[in-house]
mmCIF file of C-alpha atoms in Angstrom:
data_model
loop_
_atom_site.group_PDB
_atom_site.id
_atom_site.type_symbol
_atom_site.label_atom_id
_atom_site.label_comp_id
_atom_site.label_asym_id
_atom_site.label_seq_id
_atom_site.Cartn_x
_atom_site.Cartn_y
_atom_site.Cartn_z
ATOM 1 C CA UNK G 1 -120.169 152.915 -86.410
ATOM 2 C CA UNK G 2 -117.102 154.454 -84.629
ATOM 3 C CA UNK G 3 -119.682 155.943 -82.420
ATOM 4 C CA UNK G 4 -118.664 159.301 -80.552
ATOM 5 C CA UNK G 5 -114.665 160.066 -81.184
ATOM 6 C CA UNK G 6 -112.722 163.140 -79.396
ATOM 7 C CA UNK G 7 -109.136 163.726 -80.553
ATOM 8 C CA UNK G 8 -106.889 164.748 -79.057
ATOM 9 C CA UNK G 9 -106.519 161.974 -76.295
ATOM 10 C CA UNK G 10 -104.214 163.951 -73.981
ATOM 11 C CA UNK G 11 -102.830 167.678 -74.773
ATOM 12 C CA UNK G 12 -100.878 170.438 -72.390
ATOM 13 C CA UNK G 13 -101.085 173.767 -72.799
ATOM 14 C CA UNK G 14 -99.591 177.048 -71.580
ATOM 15 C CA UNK G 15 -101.619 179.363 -69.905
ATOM 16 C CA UNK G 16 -103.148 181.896 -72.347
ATOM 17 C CA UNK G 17 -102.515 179.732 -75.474
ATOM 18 C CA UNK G 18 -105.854 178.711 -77.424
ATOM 19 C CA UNK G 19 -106.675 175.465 -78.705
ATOM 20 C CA UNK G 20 -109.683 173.042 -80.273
ATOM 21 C CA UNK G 21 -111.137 169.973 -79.197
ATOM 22 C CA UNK G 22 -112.351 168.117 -81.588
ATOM 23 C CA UNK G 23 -115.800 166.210 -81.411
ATOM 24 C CA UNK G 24 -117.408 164.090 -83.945
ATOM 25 C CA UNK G 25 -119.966 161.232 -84.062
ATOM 26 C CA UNK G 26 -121.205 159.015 -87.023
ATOM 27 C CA UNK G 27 -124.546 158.475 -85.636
ATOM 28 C CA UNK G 28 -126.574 161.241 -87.457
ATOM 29 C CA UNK G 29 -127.671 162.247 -84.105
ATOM 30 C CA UNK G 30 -129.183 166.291 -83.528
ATOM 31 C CA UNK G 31 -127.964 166.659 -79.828
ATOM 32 C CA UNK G 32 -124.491 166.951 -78.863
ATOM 33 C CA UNK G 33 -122.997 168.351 -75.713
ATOM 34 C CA UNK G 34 -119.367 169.073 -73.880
ATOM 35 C CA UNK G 35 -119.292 167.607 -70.417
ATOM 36 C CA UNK G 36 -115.778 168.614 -68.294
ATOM 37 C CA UNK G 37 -115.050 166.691 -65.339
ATOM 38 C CA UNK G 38 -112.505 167.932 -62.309
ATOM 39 C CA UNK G 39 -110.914 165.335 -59.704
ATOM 40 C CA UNK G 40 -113.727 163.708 -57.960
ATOM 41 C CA UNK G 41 -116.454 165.222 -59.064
ATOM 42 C CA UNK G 42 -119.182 164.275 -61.490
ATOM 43 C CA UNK G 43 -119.405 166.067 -65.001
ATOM 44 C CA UNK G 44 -120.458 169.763 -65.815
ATOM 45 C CA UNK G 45 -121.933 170.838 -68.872
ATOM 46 C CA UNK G 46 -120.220 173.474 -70.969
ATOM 47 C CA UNK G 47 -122.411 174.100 -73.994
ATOM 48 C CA UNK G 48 -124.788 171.752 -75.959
ATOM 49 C CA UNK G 49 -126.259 171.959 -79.299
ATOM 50 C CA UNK G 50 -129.754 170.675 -80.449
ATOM 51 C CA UNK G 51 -128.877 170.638 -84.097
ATOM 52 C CA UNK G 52 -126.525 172.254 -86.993
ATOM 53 C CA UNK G 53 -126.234 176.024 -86.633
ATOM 54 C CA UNK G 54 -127.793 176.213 -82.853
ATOM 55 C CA UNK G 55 -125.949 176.198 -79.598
ATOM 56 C CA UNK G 56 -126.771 177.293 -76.114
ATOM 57 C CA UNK G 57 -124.697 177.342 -72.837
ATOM 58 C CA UNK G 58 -124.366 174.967 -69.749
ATOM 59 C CA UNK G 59 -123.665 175.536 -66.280
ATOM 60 C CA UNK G 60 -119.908 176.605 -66.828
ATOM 61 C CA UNK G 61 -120.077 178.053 -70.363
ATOM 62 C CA UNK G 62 -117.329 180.925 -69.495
ATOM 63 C CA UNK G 63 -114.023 181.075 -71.348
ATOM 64 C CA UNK G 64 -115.324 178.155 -74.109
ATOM 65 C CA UNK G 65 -116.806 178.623 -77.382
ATOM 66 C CA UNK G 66 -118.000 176.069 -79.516
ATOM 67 C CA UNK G 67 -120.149 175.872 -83.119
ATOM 68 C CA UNK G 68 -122.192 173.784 -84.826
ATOM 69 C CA UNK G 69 -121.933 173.983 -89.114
ATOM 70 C CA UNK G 70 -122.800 169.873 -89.702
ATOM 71 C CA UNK G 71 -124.657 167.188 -87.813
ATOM 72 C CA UNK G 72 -121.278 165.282 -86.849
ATOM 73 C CA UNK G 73 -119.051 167.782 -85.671
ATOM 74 C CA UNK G 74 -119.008 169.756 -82.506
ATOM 75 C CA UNK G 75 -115.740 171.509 -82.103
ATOM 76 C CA UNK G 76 -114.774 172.956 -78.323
ATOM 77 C CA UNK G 77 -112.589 175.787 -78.757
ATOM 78 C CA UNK G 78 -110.549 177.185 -75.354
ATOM 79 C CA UNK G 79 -109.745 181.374 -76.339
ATOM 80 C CA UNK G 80 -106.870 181.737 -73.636
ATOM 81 C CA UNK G 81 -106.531 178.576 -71.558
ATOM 82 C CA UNK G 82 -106.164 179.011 -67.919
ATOM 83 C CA UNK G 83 -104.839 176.469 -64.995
ATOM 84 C CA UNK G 84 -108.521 176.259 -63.993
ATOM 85 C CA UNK G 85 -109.775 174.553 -66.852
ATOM 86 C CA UNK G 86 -107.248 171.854 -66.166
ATOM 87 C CA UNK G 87 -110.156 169.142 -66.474
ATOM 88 C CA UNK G 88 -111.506 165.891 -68.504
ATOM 89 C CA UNK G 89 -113.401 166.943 -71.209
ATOM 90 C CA UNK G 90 -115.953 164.365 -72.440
ATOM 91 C CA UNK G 91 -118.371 164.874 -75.797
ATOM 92 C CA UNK G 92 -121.723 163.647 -75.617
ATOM 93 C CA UNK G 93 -124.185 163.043 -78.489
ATOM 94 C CA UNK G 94 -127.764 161.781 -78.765
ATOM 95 C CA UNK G 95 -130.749 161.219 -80.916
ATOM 96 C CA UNK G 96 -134.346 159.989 -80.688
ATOM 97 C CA UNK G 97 -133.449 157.030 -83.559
ATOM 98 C CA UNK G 98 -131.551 155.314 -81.037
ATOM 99 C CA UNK G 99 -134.241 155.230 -78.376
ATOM 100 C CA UNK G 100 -135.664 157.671 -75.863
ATOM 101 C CA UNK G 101 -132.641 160.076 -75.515
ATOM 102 C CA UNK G 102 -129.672 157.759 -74.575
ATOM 103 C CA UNK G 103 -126.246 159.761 -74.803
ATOM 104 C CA UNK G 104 -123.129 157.807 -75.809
ATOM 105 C CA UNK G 105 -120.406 159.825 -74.543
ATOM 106 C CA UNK G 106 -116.820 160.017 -76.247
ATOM 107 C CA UNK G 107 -113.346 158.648 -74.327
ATOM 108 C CA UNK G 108 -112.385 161.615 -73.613
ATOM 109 C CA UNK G 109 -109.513 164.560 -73.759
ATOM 110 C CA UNK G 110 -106.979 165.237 -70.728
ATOM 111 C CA UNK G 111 -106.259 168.560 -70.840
ATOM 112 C CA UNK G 112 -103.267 169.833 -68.754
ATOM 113 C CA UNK G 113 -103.487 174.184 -68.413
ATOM 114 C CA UNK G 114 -99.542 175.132 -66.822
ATOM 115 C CA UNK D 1 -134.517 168.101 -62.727
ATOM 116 C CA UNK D 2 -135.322 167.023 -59.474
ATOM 117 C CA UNK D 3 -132.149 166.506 -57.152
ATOM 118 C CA UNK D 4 -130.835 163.021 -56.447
ATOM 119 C CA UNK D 5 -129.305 161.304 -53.545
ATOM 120 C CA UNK D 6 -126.652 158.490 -53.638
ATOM 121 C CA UNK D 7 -124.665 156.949 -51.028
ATOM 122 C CA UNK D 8 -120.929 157.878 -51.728
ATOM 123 C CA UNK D 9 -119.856 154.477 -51.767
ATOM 124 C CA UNK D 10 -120.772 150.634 -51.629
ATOM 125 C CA UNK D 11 -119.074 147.189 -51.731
ATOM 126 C CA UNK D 12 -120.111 143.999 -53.370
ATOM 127 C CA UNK D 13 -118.980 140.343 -53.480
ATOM 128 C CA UNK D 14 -118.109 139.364 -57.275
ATOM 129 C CA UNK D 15 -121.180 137.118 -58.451
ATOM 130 C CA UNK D 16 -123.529 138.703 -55.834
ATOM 131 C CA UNK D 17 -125.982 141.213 -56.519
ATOM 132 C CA UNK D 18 -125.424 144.375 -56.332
ATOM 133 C CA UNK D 19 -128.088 146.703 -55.405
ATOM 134 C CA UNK D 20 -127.580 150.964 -55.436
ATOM 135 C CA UNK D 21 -129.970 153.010 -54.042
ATOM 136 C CA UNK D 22 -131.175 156.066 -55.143
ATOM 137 C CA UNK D 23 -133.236 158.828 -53.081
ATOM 138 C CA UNK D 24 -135.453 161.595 -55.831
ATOM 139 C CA UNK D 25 -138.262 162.781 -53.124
ATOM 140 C CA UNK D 26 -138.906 165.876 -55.447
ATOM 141 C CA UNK D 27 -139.270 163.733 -58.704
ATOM 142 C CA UNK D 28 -142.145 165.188 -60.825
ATOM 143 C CA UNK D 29 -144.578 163.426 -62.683
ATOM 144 C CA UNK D 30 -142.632 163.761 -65.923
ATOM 145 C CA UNK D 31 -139.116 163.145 -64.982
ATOM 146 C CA UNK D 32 -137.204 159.748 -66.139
ATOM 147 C CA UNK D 33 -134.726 158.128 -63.596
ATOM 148 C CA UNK D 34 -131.451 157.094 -65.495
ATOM 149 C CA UNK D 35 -128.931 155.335 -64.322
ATOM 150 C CA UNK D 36 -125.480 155.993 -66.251
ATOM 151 C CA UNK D 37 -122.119 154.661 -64.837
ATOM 152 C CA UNK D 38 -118.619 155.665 -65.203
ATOM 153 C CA UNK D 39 -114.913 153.211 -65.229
ATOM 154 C CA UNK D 40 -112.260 154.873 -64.535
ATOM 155 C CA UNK D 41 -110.920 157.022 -66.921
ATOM 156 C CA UNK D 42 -113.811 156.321 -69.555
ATOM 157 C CA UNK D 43 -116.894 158.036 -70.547
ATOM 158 C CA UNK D 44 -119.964 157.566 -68.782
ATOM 159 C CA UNK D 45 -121.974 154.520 -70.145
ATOM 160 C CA UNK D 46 -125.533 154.465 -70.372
ATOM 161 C CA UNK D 47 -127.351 151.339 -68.091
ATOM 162 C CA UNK D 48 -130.919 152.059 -67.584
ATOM 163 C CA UNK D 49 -133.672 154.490 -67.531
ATOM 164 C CA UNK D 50 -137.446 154.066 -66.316
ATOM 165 C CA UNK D 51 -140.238 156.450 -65.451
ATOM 166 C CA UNK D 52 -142.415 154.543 -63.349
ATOM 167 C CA UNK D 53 -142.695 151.142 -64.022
ATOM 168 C CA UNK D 54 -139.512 148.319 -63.101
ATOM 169 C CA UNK D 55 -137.507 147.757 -65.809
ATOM 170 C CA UNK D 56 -134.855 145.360 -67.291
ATOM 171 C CA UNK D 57 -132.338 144.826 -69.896
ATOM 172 C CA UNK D 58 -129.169 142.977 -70.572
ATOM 173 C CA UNK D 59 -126.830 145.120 -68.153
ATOM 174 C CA UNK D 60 -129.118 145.387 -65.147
ATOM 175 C CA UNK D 61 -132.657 146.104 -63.669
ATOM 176 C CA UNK D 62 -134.272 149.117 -62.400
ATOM 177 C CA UNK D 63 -137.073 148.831 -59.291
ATOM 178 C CA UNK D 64 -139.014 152.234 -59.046
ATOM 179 C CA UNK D 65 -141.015 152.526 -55.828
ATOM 180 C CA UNK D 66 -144.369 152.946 -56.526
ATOM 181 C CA UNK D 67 -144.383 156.751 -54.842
ATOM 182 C CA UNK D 68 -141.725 156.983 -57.655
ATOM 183 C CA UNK D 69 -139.724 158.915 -54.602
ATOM 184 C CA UNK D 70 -137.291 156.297 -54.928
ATOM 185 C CA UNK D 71 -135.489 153.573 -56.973
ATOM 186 C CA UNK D 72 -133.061 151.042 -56.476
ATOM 187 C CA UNK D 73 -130.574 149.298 -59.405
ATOM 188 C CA UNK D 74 -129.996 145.820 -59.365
ATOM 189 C CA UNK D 75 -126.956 144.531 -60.987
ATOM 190 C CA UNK D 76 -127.716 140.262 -60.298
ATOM 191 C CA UNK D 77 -124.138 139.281 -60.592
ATOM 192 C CA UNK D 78 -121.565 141.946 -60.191
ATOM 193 C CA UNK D 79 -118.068 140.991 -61.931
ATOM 194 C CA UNK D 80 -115.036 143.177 -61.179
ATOM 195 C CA UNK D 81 -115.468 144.941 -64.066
ATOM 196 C CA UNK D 82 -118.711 146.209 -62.700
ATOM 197 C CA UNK D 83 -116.525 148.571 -60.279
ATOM 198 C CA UNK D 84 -117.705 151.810 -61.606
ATOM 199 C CA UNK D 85 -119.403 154.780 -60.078
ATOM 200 C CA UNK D 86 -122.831 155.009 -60.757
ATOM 201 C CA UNK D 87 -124.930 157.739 -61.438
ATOM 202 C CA UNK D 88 -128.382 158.322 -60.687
ATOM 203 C CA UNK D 89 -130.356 160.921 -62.742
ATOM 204 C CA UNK D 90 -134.014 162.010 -63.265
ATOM 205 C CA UNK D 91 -134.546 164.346 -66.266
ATOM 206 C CA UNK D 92 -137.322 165.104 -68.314
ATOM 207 C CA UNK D 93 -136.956 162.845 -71.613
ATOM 208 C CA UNK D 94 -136.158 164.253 -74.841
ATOM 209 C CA UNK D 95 -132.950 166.779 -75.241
ATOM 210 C CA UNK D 96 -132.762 168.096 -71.846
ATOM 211 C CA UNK D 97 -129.142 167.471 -70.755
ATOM 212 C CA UNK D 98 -127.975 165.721 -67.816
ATOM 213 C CA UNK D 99 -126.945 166.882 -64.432
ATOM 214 C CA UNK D 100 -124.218 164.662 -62.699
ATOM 215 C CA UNK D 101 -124.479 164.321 -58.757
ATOM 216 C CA UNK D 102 -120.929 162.683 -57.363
ATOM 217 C CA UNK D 103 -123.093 159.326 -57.655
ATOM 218 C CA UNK D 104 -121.782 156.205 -55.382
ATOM 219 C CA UNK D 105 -118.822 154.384 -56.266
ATOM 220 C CA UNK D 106 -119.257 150.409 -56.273
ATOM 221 C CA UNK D 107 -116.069 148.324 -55.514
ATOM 222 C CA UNK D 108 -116.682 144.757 -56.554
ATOM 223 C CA UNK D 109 -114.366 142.504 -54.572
ATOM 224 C CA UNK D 110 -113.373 139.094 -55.016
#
């Protein structure tokens, strides 16, 4: 199993521009969830989804979109990127056939908003 | 989920335990404590989780007082690649998310 892979690794964008992050795991797992992560702090929650076809916000859902249409993919889409969401974005998955709820999280995207 | 507290930060001696307190006074009766940790750079990693009695596995082992207010992780022999920050978490189990404190970053020296 690859596990939980995020592509791109590193990516800069202009403010205003719009772009996709791309989530995917391998583990047939139902939960998934985007994480972002500023300088010194611990990670946020964006959106999370407990299975194809249903999302639901996190704690800083504004200016982020994301949908679910199969089990392994969990796209993060940014509408009009801004400095502020200059961040570390980190995808999350889980499932209850690994053990009680145990999230493997993803390596990561560095996203740079000028 | 019931608020944690961490100390910010802690050193450790490599091949001594290392042992990272964590205050949850408001725990409820159904909330897990986890213990996740995070190398620079990477995605968090999961350790540990218990609800009320101690636990152990291959990475480290998890002492729950028995007022479940609050716990302690024991890694036995810290290496340097143990230098991490570690996060303490109590959730409810099943697919409620988590909620990251700052959690206390662990130097391991040699």
């Amino acid at each position: 199993n690859a596990g939980v892979t995020q592509t791109p690794k590193f990516q800069v964008l202009k403010t205003g521009q719009s772009m996709t992050l791309q989530c995917a795991q391998d583990m047939n797992h139902e939960y998934m969830s985007w994480y972002r992560q500023d300088p010194g702090m611990g990670l946020r929650l964006i959106h999370y989804s407990v299975g194809a076809g249903i999302t639901d916000q996190g704690e800083v859902p504004n200016g982020y979109n994301v949908s679910r249409s199969t089990t392994e993919d969990f796209p993060l889409r940014l509408l009009s990127a801004a400095p502020s969401q200059t961040s570390v974005y980190f995808c999350a998955s889980t499932g209850l056939a690994g053990g009680p709820d145990t999230q493997y999280f993803g390596p990561g995207t560095r996203l740079t908003v000028l | 989920d019931a608020k944690t507290t961490q100390p910010p930060s802690m050193d450790c001696a490599e091949g001594r335990a290392a042992n990272l307190p964590c205050n949850h006074s408001t725990i409820s009766g159904n909330e897990y404590v986890y213990w996740y940790r995070q190398i620079h750079s990477q995605g968090p990693q999961y350790i540990i989780h218990g609800l009320k009695n101690n636990e152990t596995n291959e990475m480290a082992s998890l002492i729950i007082t028995e007022d479940r207010k609050s716990s302690t992780l024991i890694l036995p022999h810290a290496t340097l690649r143990d230098t991490a920050v570690y996060y303490c978490i109590s959730r409810i189990s099943g697919y409620s998310t988590l909620t990251f404190g700052k959690g206390t970053m662990l130097l391991v020296s040699p």
